[in-house]
PDB file of C-alpha atoms and ligand atoms in Angstrom:
ATOM      1  CA  MET A 600      38.722-111.710  22.183  1.00 95.00           C
ATOM      2  CA  ASP A 601      40.050-110.727  25.581  1.00 97.00           C
ATOM      3  CA  LEU A 602      43.101-108.600  24.740  1.00 98.00           C
ATOM      4  CA  ALA A 603      44.868-109.185  28.077  1.00 98.00           C
ATOM      5  CA  GLY A 604      48.294-110.721  27.465  1.00 98.00           C
ATOM      6  CA  LYS A 605      47.870-110.670  23.679  1.00 98.00           C
ATOM      7  CA  ASN A 606      50.434-109.840  20.972  1.00 98.00           C
ATOM      8  CA  VAL A 607      49.151-107.413  18.345  1.00 98.00           C
ATOM      9  CA  VAL A 608      50.442-106.351  14.920  1.00 98.00           C
ATOM     10  CA  TYR A 609      49.036-103.056  13.594  1.00 99.00           C
ATOM     11  CA  LEU A 610      49.727-101.995   9.990  1.00 98.00           C
ATOM     12  CA  GLY A 611      49.390 -98.238   9.556  1.00 98.00           C
ATOM     13  CA  GLY A 612      49.725 -97.638  13.290  1.00 98.00           C
ATOM     14  CA  PHE A 613      51.094 -94.121  12.859  1.00 98.00           C
ATOM     15  CA  GLY A 614      48.197 -92.991  10.618  1.00 98.00           C
ATOM     16  CA  GLY A 615      45.218 -90.919  11.764  1.00 98.00           C
ATOM     17  CA  ILE A 616      42.962 -93.843  12.736  1.00 98.00           C
ATOM     18  CA  GLY A 617      45.943 -96.105  13.495  1.00 98.00           C
ATOM     19  CA  GLN A 618      47.403 -93.818  16.193  1.00 98.00           C
ATOM     20  CA  LYS A 619      44.096 -93.646  18.021  1.00 98.00           C
ATOM     21  CA  CYS A 620      43.609 -97.420  17.758  1.00 98.00           C
ATOM     22  CA  VAL A 621      47.089 -98.013  19.176  1.00 98.00           C
ATOM     23  CA  GLN A 622      46.298 -95.668  22.075  1.00 98.00           C
ATOM     24  CA  GLU A 623      43.030 -97.523  22.672  1.00 98.00           C
ATOM     25  CA  LEU A 624      44.821-100.900  22.521  1.00 98.00           C
ATOM     26  CA  LEU A 625      47.440 -99.686  25.003  1.00 98.00           C
ATOM     27  CA  GLN A 626      44.671 -99.006  27.525  1.00 98.00           C
ATOM     28  CA  ARG A 627      44.316-102.811  27.663  1.00 98.00           C
ATOM     29  CA  PRO A 628      47.016-104.977  29.272  1.00 98.00           C
ATOM     30  CA  ILE A 629      48.340-106.272  25.936  1.00 98.00           C
ATOM     31  CA  LYS A 630      51.699-108.034  26.072  1.00 98.00           C
ATOM     32  CA  ALA A 631      53.297-106.806  22.858  1.00 98.00           C
ATOM     33  CA  LEU A 632      52.594-104.494  19.944  1.00 98.00           C
ATOM     34  CA  ALA A 633      54.344-104.308  16.570  1.00 98.00           C
ATOM     35  CA  ILE A 634      53.671-101.302  14.386  1.00 98.00           C
ATOM     36  CA  PHE A 635      54.290-101.826  10.685  1.00 98.00           C
ATOM     37  CA  ASP A 636      54.341 -98.541   8.767  1.00 98.00           C
ATOM     38  CA  LEU A 637      56.056 -96.757   5.912  1.00 98.00           C
ATOM     39  CA  THR A 638      57.814 -94.215   8.114  1.00 98.00           C
ATOM     40  CA  GLU A 639      58.579 -94.199  11.806  1.00 98.00           C
ATOM     41  CA  ASN A 640      57.072 -91.580  14.098  1.00 98.00           C
ATOM     42  CA  GLY A 641      59.905 -91.670  16.641  1.00 98.00           C
ATOM     43  CA  GLN A 642      58.322 -89.206  19.047  1.00 98.00           C
ATOM     44  CA  LEU A 643      55.045 -91.104  19.255  1.00 98.00           C
ATOM     45  CA  LEU A 644      56.843 -94.423  19.572  1.00 98.00           C
ATOM     46  CA  ALA A 645      59.017 -93.125  22.422  1.00 98.00           C
ATOM     47  CA  ASP A 646      55.946 -91.703  24.156  1.00 98.00           C
ATOM     48  CA  TRP A 647      54.037 -94.993  23.897  1.00 98.00           C
ATOM     49  CA  LYS A 648      57.052 -96.954  25.156  1.00 98.00           C
ATOM     50  CA  SER A 649      57.649 -94.700  28.175  1.00 98.00           C
ATOM     51  CA  LYS A 650      53.959 -94.722  29.166  1.00 98.00           C
ATOM     52  CA  ASN A 651      53.582 -98.501  28.716  1.00 98.00           C
ATOM     53  CA  PRO A 652      56.698-100.133  30.185  1.00 97.00           C
ATOM     54  CA  ASN A 653      54.937-103.503  30.534  1.00 96.00           C
ATOM     55  CA  THR A 654      54.179-103.772  26.812  1.00 98.00           C
ATOM     56  CA  ASP A 655      56.914-104.703  24.330  1.00 98.00           C
ATOM     57  CA  ILE A 656      56.391-102.110  21.563  1.00 98.00           C
ATOM     58  CA  ILE A 657      58.403-102.343  18.334  1.00 98.00           C
ATOM     59  CA  TYR A 658      58.375-100.675  14.929  1.00 98.00           C
ATOM     60  CA  GLN A 659      59.007-102.449  11.632  1.00 98.00           C
ATOM     61  CA  LYS A 660      59.489-100.463   8.451  1.00 98.00           C
ATOM     62  CA  VAL A 661      57.038-101.799   5.863  1.00 98.00           C
ATOM     63  CA  ASP A 662      56.209-100.469   2.436  1.00 98.00           C
ATOM     64  CA  ILE A 663      53.121-102.580   1.895  1.00 98.00           C
ATOM     65  CA  THR A 664      53.677-102.566  -1.869  1.00 98.00           C
ATOM     66  CA  GLN A 665      56.846-104.611  -1.256  1.00 98.00           C
ATOM     67  CA  LYS A 666      56.266-108.294  -0.488  1.00 98.00           C
ATOM     68  CA  SER A 667      59.853-108.561   0.797  1.00 98.00           C
ATOM     69  CA  ASP A 668      59.143-105.855   3.432  1.00 98.00           C
ATOM     70  CA  ILE A 669      55.988-107.686   4.576  1.00 98.00           C
ATOM     71  CA  ASP A 670      57.837-111.016   4.810  1.00 98.00           C
ATOM     72  CA  ALA A 671      60.752-109.509   6.754  1.00 98.00           C
ATOM     73  CA  ALA A 672      58.521-107.627   9.220  1.00 98.00           C
ATOM     74  CA  TYR A 673      56.387-110.662  10.118  1.00 98.00           C
ATOM     75  CA  LYS A 674      59.514-112.835  10.428  1.00 98.00           C
ATOM     76  CA  ALA A 675      61.229-110.355  12.776  1.00 98.00           C
ATOM     77  CA  THR A 676      58.035-109.925  14.812  1.00 98.00           C
ATOM     78  CA  ALA A 677      57.488-113.679  15.155  1.00 98.00           C
ATOM     79  CA  GLU A 678      61.102-114.085  16.291  1.00 98.00           C
ATOM     80  CA  ARG A 679      60.695-111.334  18.901  1.00 98.00           C
ATOM     81  CA  PHE A 680      57.164-112.112  20.196  1.00 98.00           C
ATOM     82  CA  GLY A 681      57.033-115.874  19.576  1.00 97.00           C
ATOM     83  CA  HIS A 682      53.571-115.537  18.040  1.00 97.00           C
ATOM     84  CA  PHE A 683      50.880-112.909  17.422  1.00 97.00           C
ATOM     85  CA  ASP A 684      47.176-113.108  18.221  1.00 98.00           C
ATOM     86  CA  VAL A 685      45.733-110.092  16.384  1.00 98.00           C
ATOM     87  CA  VAL A 686      46.666-108.417  13.094  1.00 98.00           C
ATOM     88  CA  VAL A 687      45.013-105.177  11.970  1.00 99.00           C
ATOM     89  CA  ASN A 688      45.517-104.318   8.308  1.00 98.00           C
ATOM     90  CA  GLY A 689      45.003-100.563   8.550  1.00 98.00           C
ATOM     91  CA  SER A 690      47.296 -99.042   5.903  1.00 98.00           C
ATOM     92  CA  GLY A 691      45.610 -97.083   3.167  1.00 98.00           C
ATOM     93  CA  LEU A 692      45.784 -94.447   0.460  1.00 98.00           C
ATOM     94  CA  MET A 693      42.975 -92.495  -1.176  1.00 98.00           C
ATOM     95  CA  ASN A 694      44.269 -91.050  -4.432  1.00 98.00           C
ATOM     96  CA  ASP A 695      42.574 -92.222  -7.613  1.00 98.00           C
ATOM     97  CA  ARG A 696      45.107 -90.397  -9.801  1.00 98.00           C
ATOM     98  CA  LEU A 697      47.568 -93.136  -8.725  1.00 98.00           C
ATOM     99  CA  VAL A 698      45.709 -96.151 -10.056  1.00 98.00           C
ATOM    100  CA  GLU A 699      48.273 -98.944  -9.631  1.00 98.00           C
ATOM    101  CA  LEU A 700      49.461 -97.655  -6.255  1.00 98.00           C
ATOM    102  CA  SER A 701      45.869 -97.433  -5.007  1.00 98.00           C
ATOM    103  CA  ILE A 702      45.287-101.094  -5.811  1.00 98.00           C
ATOM    104  CA  GLN A 703      48.715-102.109  -4.499  1.00 98.00           C
ATOM    105  CA  ILE A 704      48.300-100.420  -1.120  1.00 98.00           C
ATOM    106  CA  ASN A 705      44.576-100.827  -0.499  1.00 98.00           C
ATOM    107  CA  LEU A 706      43.951-104.304  -1.902  1.00 98.00           C
ATOM    108  CA  LEU A 707      47.093-106.240  -2.848  1.00 98.00           C
ATOM    109  CA  GLY A 708      48.856-105.082   0.319  1.00 98.00           C
ATOM    110  CA  VAL A 709      45.988-106.318   2.512  1.00 98.00           C
ATOM    111  CA  ILE A 710      45.932-109.650   0.685  1.00 99.00           C
ATOM    112  CA  ASN A 711      49.714-110.146   0.936  1.00 98.00           C
ATOM    113  CA  SER A 712      49.807-109.113   4.592  1.00 98.00           C
ATOM    114  CA  THR A 713      46.892-111.451   5.413  1.00 98.00           C
ATOM    115  CA  LEU A 714      48.401-114.455   3.647  1.00 98.00           C
ATOM    116  CA  THR A 715      51.796-113.848   5.263  1.00 98.00           C
ATOM    117  CA  ALA A 716      50.263-113.451   8.743  1.00 98.00           C
ATOM    118  CA  LEU A 717      48.380-116.733   8.231  1.00 98.00           C
ATOM    119  CA  GLU A 718      51.674-118.557   7.691  1.00 98.00           C
ATOM    120  CA  TYR A 719      52.426-117.837  11.362  1.00 98.00           C
ATOM    121  CA  MET A 720      48.909-117.927  12.860  1.00 98.00           C
ATOM    122  CA  ASP A 721      47.340-120.939  11.121  1.00 98.00           C
ATOM    123  CA  LYS A 722      46.908-123.773  13.654  1.00 98.00           C
ATOM    124  CA  ALA A 723      47.376-126.307  10.872  1.00 97.00           C
ATOM    125  CA  LYS A 724      50.885-124.887  10.395  1.00 96.00           C
ATOM    126  CA  GLY A 725      51.801-124.882  14.090  1.00 96.00           C
ATOM    127  CA  GLY A 726      50.349-121.445  14.894  1.00 97.00           C
ATOM    128  CA  LYS A 727      47.964-120.543  17.713  1.00 98.00           C
ATOM    129  CA  GLY A 728      45.082-119.121  15.644  1.00 98.00           C
ATOM    130  CA  GLY A 729      43.821-115.587  16.305  1.00 98.00           C
ATOM    131  CA  LEU A 730      42.043-112.713  14.626  1.00 98.00           C
ATOM    132  CA  ILE A 731      42.751-110.700  11.474  1.00 98.00           C
ATOM    133  CA  VAL A 732      40.976-107.352  11.153  1.00 98.00           C
ATOM    134  CA  ASN A 733      40.906-105.775   7.703  1.00 99.00           C
ATOM    135  CA  ILE A 734      39.976-102.114   7.391  1.00 99.00           C
ATOM    136  CA  SER A 735      37.754-101.554   4.383  1.00 99.00           C
ATOM    137  CA  SER A 736      35.463 -98.516   4.142  1.00 98.00           C
ATOM    138  CA  VAL A 737      31.887 -97.479   3.475  1.00 98.00           C
ATOM    139  CA  ALA A 738      33.334 -97.123  -0.052  1.00 98.00           C
ATOM    140  CA  GLY A 739      33.814-100.903   0.152  1.00 98.00           C
ATOM    141  CA  LEU A 740      30.070-101.314   0.725  1.00 98.00           C
ATOM    142  CA  GLU A 741      28.573 -98.846  -1.759  1.00 98.00           C
ATOM    143  CA  PRO A 742      30.053 -97.723  -5.101  1.00 98.00           C
ATOM    144  CA  THR A 743      31.661 -94.329  -4.463  1.00 97.00           C
ATOM    145  CA  ALA A 744      31.840 -92.716  -7.891  1.00 97.00           C
ATOM    146  CA  LEU A 745      34.088 -89.800  -6.934  1.00 96.00           C
ATOM    147  CA  MET A 746      36.771 -92.346  -5.912  1.00 98.00           C
ATOM    148  CA  ALA A 747      35.976 -95.272  -8.177  1.00 98.00           C
ATOM    149  CA  ILE A 748      39.432 -96.906  -7.913  1.00 98.00           C
ATOM    150  CA  TYR A 749      39.575 -96.623  -4.110  1.00 98.00           C
ATOM    151  CA  SER A 750      35.999 -97.905  -3.938  1.00 98.00           C
ATOM    152  CA  ALA A 751      36.903-100.902  -6.122  1.00 98.00           C
ATOM    153  CA  ALA A 752      39.933-101.710  -3.965  1.00 99.00           C
ATOM    154  CA  LYS A 753      37.945-101.445  -0.737  1.00 98.00           C
ATOM    155  CA  THR A 754      35.124-103.576  -2.167  1.00 98.00           C
ATOM    156  CA  GLY A 755      37.868-106.112  -2.864  1.00 98.00           C
ATOM    157  CA  VAL A 756      38.955-105.918   0.791  1.00 99.00           C
ATOM    158  CA  THR A 757      35.390-106.503   2.003  1.00 98.00           C
ATOM    159  CA  THR A 758      34.867-109.500  -0.250  1.00 98.00           C
ATOM    160  CA  PHE A 759      38.330-110.977   0.365  1.00 98.00           C
ATOM    161  CA  THR A 760      37.891-110.727   4.141  1.00 99.00           C
ATOM    162  CA  ARG A 761      34.404-112.244   4.084  1.00 98.00           C
ATOM    163  CA  ALA A 762      35.723-115.114   1.946  1.00 98.00           C
ATOM    164  CA  MET A 763      38.616-115.677   4.383  1.00 98.00           C
ATOM    165  CA  ALA A 764      36.056-115.944   7.218  1.00 98.00           C
ATOM    166  CA  ASN A 765      34.536-119.065   5.648  1.00 98.00           C
ATOM    167  CA  PRO A 766      33.832-121.517   8.510  1.00 98.00           C
ATOM    168  CA  ILE A 767      35.687-124.280   6.620  1.00 98.00           C
ATOM    169  CA  TYR A 768      38.856-122.155   6.666  1.00 98.00           C
ATOM    170  CA  TYR A 769      38.245-121.224  10.303  1.00 98.00           C
ATOM    171  CA  ALA A 770      37.947-124.893  11.328  1.00 98.00           C
ATOM    172  CA  HIS A 771      41.314-125.487   9.638  1.00 97.00           C
ATOM    173  CA  SER A 772      43.267-122.428  10.755  1.00 98.00           C
ATOM    174  CA  GLY A 773      41.621-121.175  13.962  1.00 98.00           C
ATOM    175  CA  VAL A 774      41.998-117.670  12.553  1.00 98.00           C
ATOM    176  CA  SER A 775      38.870-115.520  12.443  1.00 98.00           C
ATOM    177  CA  PHE A 776      38.338-112.454  10.264  1.00 98.00           C
ATOM    178  CA  ILE A 777      36.355-109.261  10.611  1.00 98.00           C
ATOM    179  CA  THR A 778      35.815-106.413   8.152  1.00 98.00           C
ATOM    180  CA  ILE A 779      35.715-102.844   9.457  1.00 98.00           C
ATOM    181  CA  CYS A 780      34.010-100.217   7.283  1.00 98.00           C
ATOM    182  CA  PRO A 781      34.539 -96.714   8.694  1.00 98.00           C
ATOM    183  CA  GLY A 782      32.505 -93.816   7.401  1.00 98.00           C
ATOM    184  CA  PHE A 783      34.178 -90.439   6.832  1.00 98.00           C
ATOM    185  CA  THR A 784      36.750 -89.995   9.589  1.00 98.00           C
ATOM    186  CA  ASP A 785      38.718 -86.826  10.212  1.00 97.00           C
ATOM    187  CA  THR A 786      42.292 -87.755   9.197  1.00 98.00           C
ATOM    188  CA  GLY A 787      44.887 -86.751   6.623  1.00 97.00           C
ATOM    189  CA  LEU A 788      43.381 -89.271   4.200  1.00 98.00           C
ATOM    190  CA  LEU A 789      40.578 -86.807   3.400  1.00 96.00           C
ATOM    191  CA  GLU A 790      42.853 -83.821   2.680  1.00 95.00           C
ATOM    192  CA  ASP A 791      43.152 -82.269  -0.789  1.00 95.00           C
ATOM    193  CA  ILE A 792      40.414 -84.520  -2.200  1.00 94.00           C
ATOM    194  CA  GLY A 793      39.941 -82.229  -5.227  1.00 94.00           C
ATOM    195  CA  ASN A 794      43.291 -83.404  -6.609  1.00 96.00           C
ATOM    196  CA  LYS A 795      42.677 -87.094  -5.904  1.00 97.00           C
ATOM    197  CA  THR A 796      39.346 -87.809  -7.594  1.00 97.00           C
ATOM    198  CA  THR A 797      39.027 -90.408 -10.364  1.00 98.00           C
ATOM    199  CA  PHE A 798      38.570 -87.741 -13.058  1.00 97.00           C
ATOM    200  CA  THR A 799      40.041 -84.243 -13.222  1.00 96.00           C
ATOM    201  CA  TYR A 800      36.851 -82.419 -14.246  1.00 93.00           C
ATOM    202  CA  ASP A 801      34.666 -80.826 -11.595  1.00 90.00           C
ATOM    203  CA  THR A 802      31.409 -82.515 -10.618  1.00 93.00           C
ATOM    204  CA  PRO A 803      28.770 -81.698  -7.977  1.00 94.00           C
ATOM    205  CA  MET A 804      29.974 -84.839  -6.182  1.00 94.00           C
ATOM    206  CA  LEU A 805      33.079 -83.035  -4.921  1.00 93.00           C
ATOM    207  CA  ALA A 806      31.106 -80.280  -3.201  1.00 93.00           C
ATOM    208  CA  MET A 807      28.872 -82.929  -1.652  1.00 93.00           C
ATOM    209  CA  PHE A 808      31.887 -84.996  -0.548  1.00 90.00           C
ATOM    210  CA  ASN A 809      33.278 -82.017   1.317  1.00 88.00           C
ATOM    211  CA  LYS A 810      29.995 -81.609   3.196  1.00 93.00           C
ATOM    212  CA  VAL A 811      29.662 -85.221   4.354  1.00 96.00           C
ATOM    213  CA  LYS A 812      29.554 -85.487   8.162  1.00 97.00           C
ATOM    214  CA  ARG A 813      32.722 -86.886   9.697  1.00 98.00           C
ATOM    215  CA  GLN A 814      33.453 -88.800  12.877  1.00 98.00           C
ATOM    216  CA  THR A 815      36.594 -88.318  14.942  1.00 98.00           C
ATOM    217  CA  ALA A 816      39.439 -90.818  14.698  1.00 98.00           C
ATOM    218  CA  GLU A 817      38.999 -91.397  18.457  1.00 98.00           C
ATOM    219  CA  ASP A 818      35.375 -92.511  17.992  1.00 98.00           C
ATOM    220  CA  CYS A 819      36.373 -94.786  15.116  1.00 98.00           C
ATOM    221  CA  ALA A 820      39.224 -96.279  17.178  1.00 98.00           C
ATOM    222  CA  ARG A 821      37.068 -96.909  20.231  1.00 98.00           C
ATOM    223  CA  ASN A 822      34.587 -98.912  18.175  1.00 98.00           C
ATOM    224  CA  LEU A 823      37.311-100.716  16.235  1.00 98.00           C
ATOM    225  CA  VAL A 824      38.994-102.003  19.393  1.00 98.00           C
ATOM    226  CA  LEU A 825      35.583-102.921  20.829  1.00 98.00           C
ATOM    227  CA  ALA A 826      34.991-104.937  17.648  1.00 98.00           C
ATOM    228  CA  ILE A 827      38.267-106.811  18.242  1.00 98.00           C
ATOM    229  CA  GLU A 828      36.988-107.701  21.692  1.00 98.00           C
ATOM    230  CA  THR A 829      33.453-108.698  20.740  1.00 98.00           C
ATOM    231  CA  ALA A 830      32.882-109.363  17.019  1.00 93.00           C
ATOM    232  CA  LYS A 831      32.286-112.859  15.639  1.00 97.00           C
ATOM    233  CA  ASN A 832      34.134-114.465  12.733  1.00 98.00           C
ATOM    234  CA  GLY A 833      32.813-113.033   9.449  1.00 98.00           C
ATOM    235  CA  ALA A 834      31.289-109.888  10.946  1.00 98.00           C
ATOM    236  CA  VAL A 835      31.188-106.787   8.749  1.00 98.00           C
ATOM    237  CA  LEU A 836      30.960-103.688  10.917  1.00 98.00           C
ATOM    238  CA  MET A 837      30.156-100.184   9.754  1.00 98.00           C
ATOM    239  CA  LEU A 838      31.678 -97.551  12.044  1.00 98.00           C
ATOM    240  CA  GLU A 839      29.773 -94.383  11.239  1.00 98.00           C
ATOM    241  CA  LEU A 840      29.511 -91.132  13.225  1.00 98.00           C
ATOM    242  CA  GLY A 841      30.602 -92.708  16.492  1.00 98.00           C
ATOM    243  CA  GLU A 842      28.296 -95.727  16.201  1.00 98.00           C
ATOM    244  CA  SER A 843      29.096 -99.352  15.385  1.00 98.00           C
ATOM    245  CA  GLN A 844      26.635-101.472  13.435  1.00 98.00           C
ATOM    246  CA  GLU A 845      27.021-105.085  12.352  1.00 98.00           C
ATOM    247  CA  LEU A 846      25.731-105.365   8.790  1.00 98.00           C
ATOM    248  CA  ASP A 847      23.509-108.095   7.457  1.00 97.00           C
ATOM    249  CA  MET A 848      25.173-108.646   4.080  1.00 96.00           C
ATOM    250  CA  PRO A 849      22.757-109.537   1.259  1.00 93.00           C
ATOM    251  CA  VAL A 850      23.082-112.917  -0.478  1.00 95.00           C
ATOM    252  CA  MET A 851      22.933-112.102  -4.214  1.00 95.00           C
ATOM    253  CA  TRP A 852      23.734-115.586  -5.567  1.00 96.00           C
ATOM    254  CA  LYS A 853      23.954-119.187  -4.452  1.00 95.00           C
ATOM    255  CA  PRO A 854      25.495-122.000  -6.496  1.00 94.00           C
ATOM    256  CA  GLN A 855      22.944-124.468  -7.884  1.00 96.00           C
ATOM    257  CA  ILE A 856      24.346-127.919  -7.144  1.00 95.00           C
ATOM    258  CA  GLU A 857      23.877-130.881  -9.508  1.00 95.00           C
ATOM    259  CA  ASN A 858      22.213-133.928  -7.946  1.00 87.00           C
TER     260      ASN A 858
HETATM  261  N1  NAD B  74      39.667 -91.429   7.055  1.00 55.60           N
HETATM  262  C1  NAD B  74      38.576 -91.938   6.536  1.00 55.60           C
HETATM  263  O1  NAD B  74      37.586 -91.228   6.271  1.00 55.60           O
HETATM  264  C2  NAD B  74      38.486 -93.420   6.265  1.00 55.60           C
HETATM  265  C3  NAD B  74      37.225 -93.963   5.961  1.00 55.60           C
HETATM  266  C4  NAD B  74      37.122 -95.311   5.687  1.00 55.60           C
HETATM  267  C5  NAD B  74      38.240 -96.112   5.713  1.00 55.60           C
HETATM  268  N2  NAD B  74      39.459 -95.564   6.013  1.00 55.60           N
HETATM  269  C6  NAD B  74      40.606 -96.485   6.013  1.00 55.60           C
HETATM  270  O2  NAD B  74      41.182 -96.488   7.313  1.00 55.60           O
HETATM  271  C7  NAD B  74      42.573 -96.816   7.206  1.00 55.60           C
HETATM  272  C8  NAD B  74      43.380 -95.742   7.932  1.00 55.60           C
HETATM  273  O3  NAD B  74      43.177 -94.509   7.245  1.00 55.60           O
HETATM  274  P1  NAD B  74      43.415 -93.060   7.897  1.00 55.60           P
HETATM  275  O4  NAD B  74      42.195 -92.288   7.689  1.00 55.60           O
HETATM  276  O5  NAD B  74      43.977 -93.209   9.245  1.00 55.60           O
HETATM  277  O6  NAD B  74      44.504 -92.477   6.885  1.00 55.60           O
HETATM  278  P2  NAD B  74      45.978 -91.934   7.116  1.00 55.60           P
HETATM  279  O7  NAD B  74      46.415 -91.384   5.804  1.00 55.60           O
HETATM  280  O8  NAD B  74      46.030 -91.040   8.300  1.00 55.60           O
HETATM  281  O9  NAD B  74      46.785 -93.264   7.471  1.00 55.60           O
HETATM  282  C9  NAD B  74      47.148 -94.191   6.456  1.00 55.60           C
HETATM  283  C10 NAD B  74      48.243 -95.087   6.992  1.00 55.60           C
HETATM  284  O10 NAD B  74      48.660 -95.956   5.920  1.00 55.60           O
HETATM  285  C11 NAD B  74      50.075 -95.906   5.840  1.00 55.60           C
HETATM  286  N3  NAD B  74      50.554 -96.178   4.474  1.00 55.60           N
HETATM  287  C12 NAD B  74      50.281 -95.460   3.348  1.00 55.60           C
HETATM  288  N4  NAD B  74      50.971 -95.979   2.314  1.00 55.60           N
HETATM  289  C13 NAD B  74      51.680 -97.036   2.798  1.00 55.60           C
HETATM  290  C14 NAD B  74      52.578 -97.970   2.231  1.00 55.60           C
HETATM  291  N5  NAD B  74      52.935 -97.933   0.931  1.00 55.60           N
HETATM  292  N6  NAD B  74      53.110 -98.925   3.024  1.00 55.60           N
HETATM  293  C15 NAD B  74      52.792 -98.983   4.336  1.00 55.60           C
HETATM  294  N7  NAD B  74      51.951 -98.133   4.937  1.00 55.60           N
HETATM  295  C16 NAD B  74      51.401 -97.159   4.166  1.00 55.60           C
HETATM  296  C17 NAD B  74      50.439 -94.481   6.271  1.00 55.60           C
HETATM  297  O11 NAD B  74      51.801 -94.371   6.604  1.00 55.60           O
HETATM  298  C18 NAD B  74      49.496 -94.307   7.442  1.00 55.60           C
HETATM  299  O12 NAD B  74      50.016 -94.895   8.607  1.00 55.60           O
HETATM  300  C19 NAD B  74      42.862 -96.911   5.708  1.00 55.60           C
HETATM  301  O13 NAD B  74      42.762 -98.248   5.299  1.00 55.60           O
HETATM  302  C20 NAD B  74      41.734 -96.095   5.086  1.00 55.60           C
HETATM  303  O14 NAD B  74      41.498 -96.469   3.751  1.00 55.60           O
HETATM  304  C21 NAD B  74      39.602 -94.250   6.302  1.00 55.60           C
END
């Protein structure tokens, strides 16, 4: 998608990867940008606004565990922008000691945000179509035992997003979907991992986890925004160590149809 003149909604825009993605997006002539996040980073917001006077930049307070917050933020954004073309679901939490919250933020939040965004974007409901980008993880591709709950939630995001990209839905709604699976990326999400693992006892996995190579948030953001511009409906992209690779997802099962 050519981002010139487009209206973008970014959930988690003040986070480590989110900030860098917003900065990358603002290098394009986008028309408007709404940041949905738990807390406002007033300094960053003011900086972005002053450096980008031609882009309408707003903040909406959203606790993604609260459906009422999601509903209110999309409603206010639609009223202000008229419509939106791109939504990036980029909120997240990695803390397996908080089981319900992990599922609420990483999976249920993405599902609720996606379904709410579709209410406005779906061509069959008077919308203009567009693109929804859901941020999963490499932990949403391979079971990650040290963070089994997070891994389960992210696997849910991958599968949900691929299901949403079904061509039958696309023909109906005009909304395409891509799944982004970053590898380890240097942000606050990876801090204090020892106190966030699925189990409290020590395992060799923790020492290994701490030695896994990381990419910068800038590298991740550059490839994420490039994916918005170039990826096809249904693409699953792994963003690992500064590279972007479209994955060929294996087909494990096909329904056998009665004649
Ligand atoms: N950092 C990594 O290694 C890595 C790897 C793969 C995937 N990811 C995913 O990338 C995305 C961004 O992660 P990050 O590394 O920038 O982490 P981060 O902790 O820096 O940012 C997380 C963002 O989510 C927001 N958030 C958390 N709880 C929320 C809630 N209840 N309601 C609304 N917003 C909430 C935070 O405010 C923040 O903006 C997440 O989905 C994360 O799971 C990160």
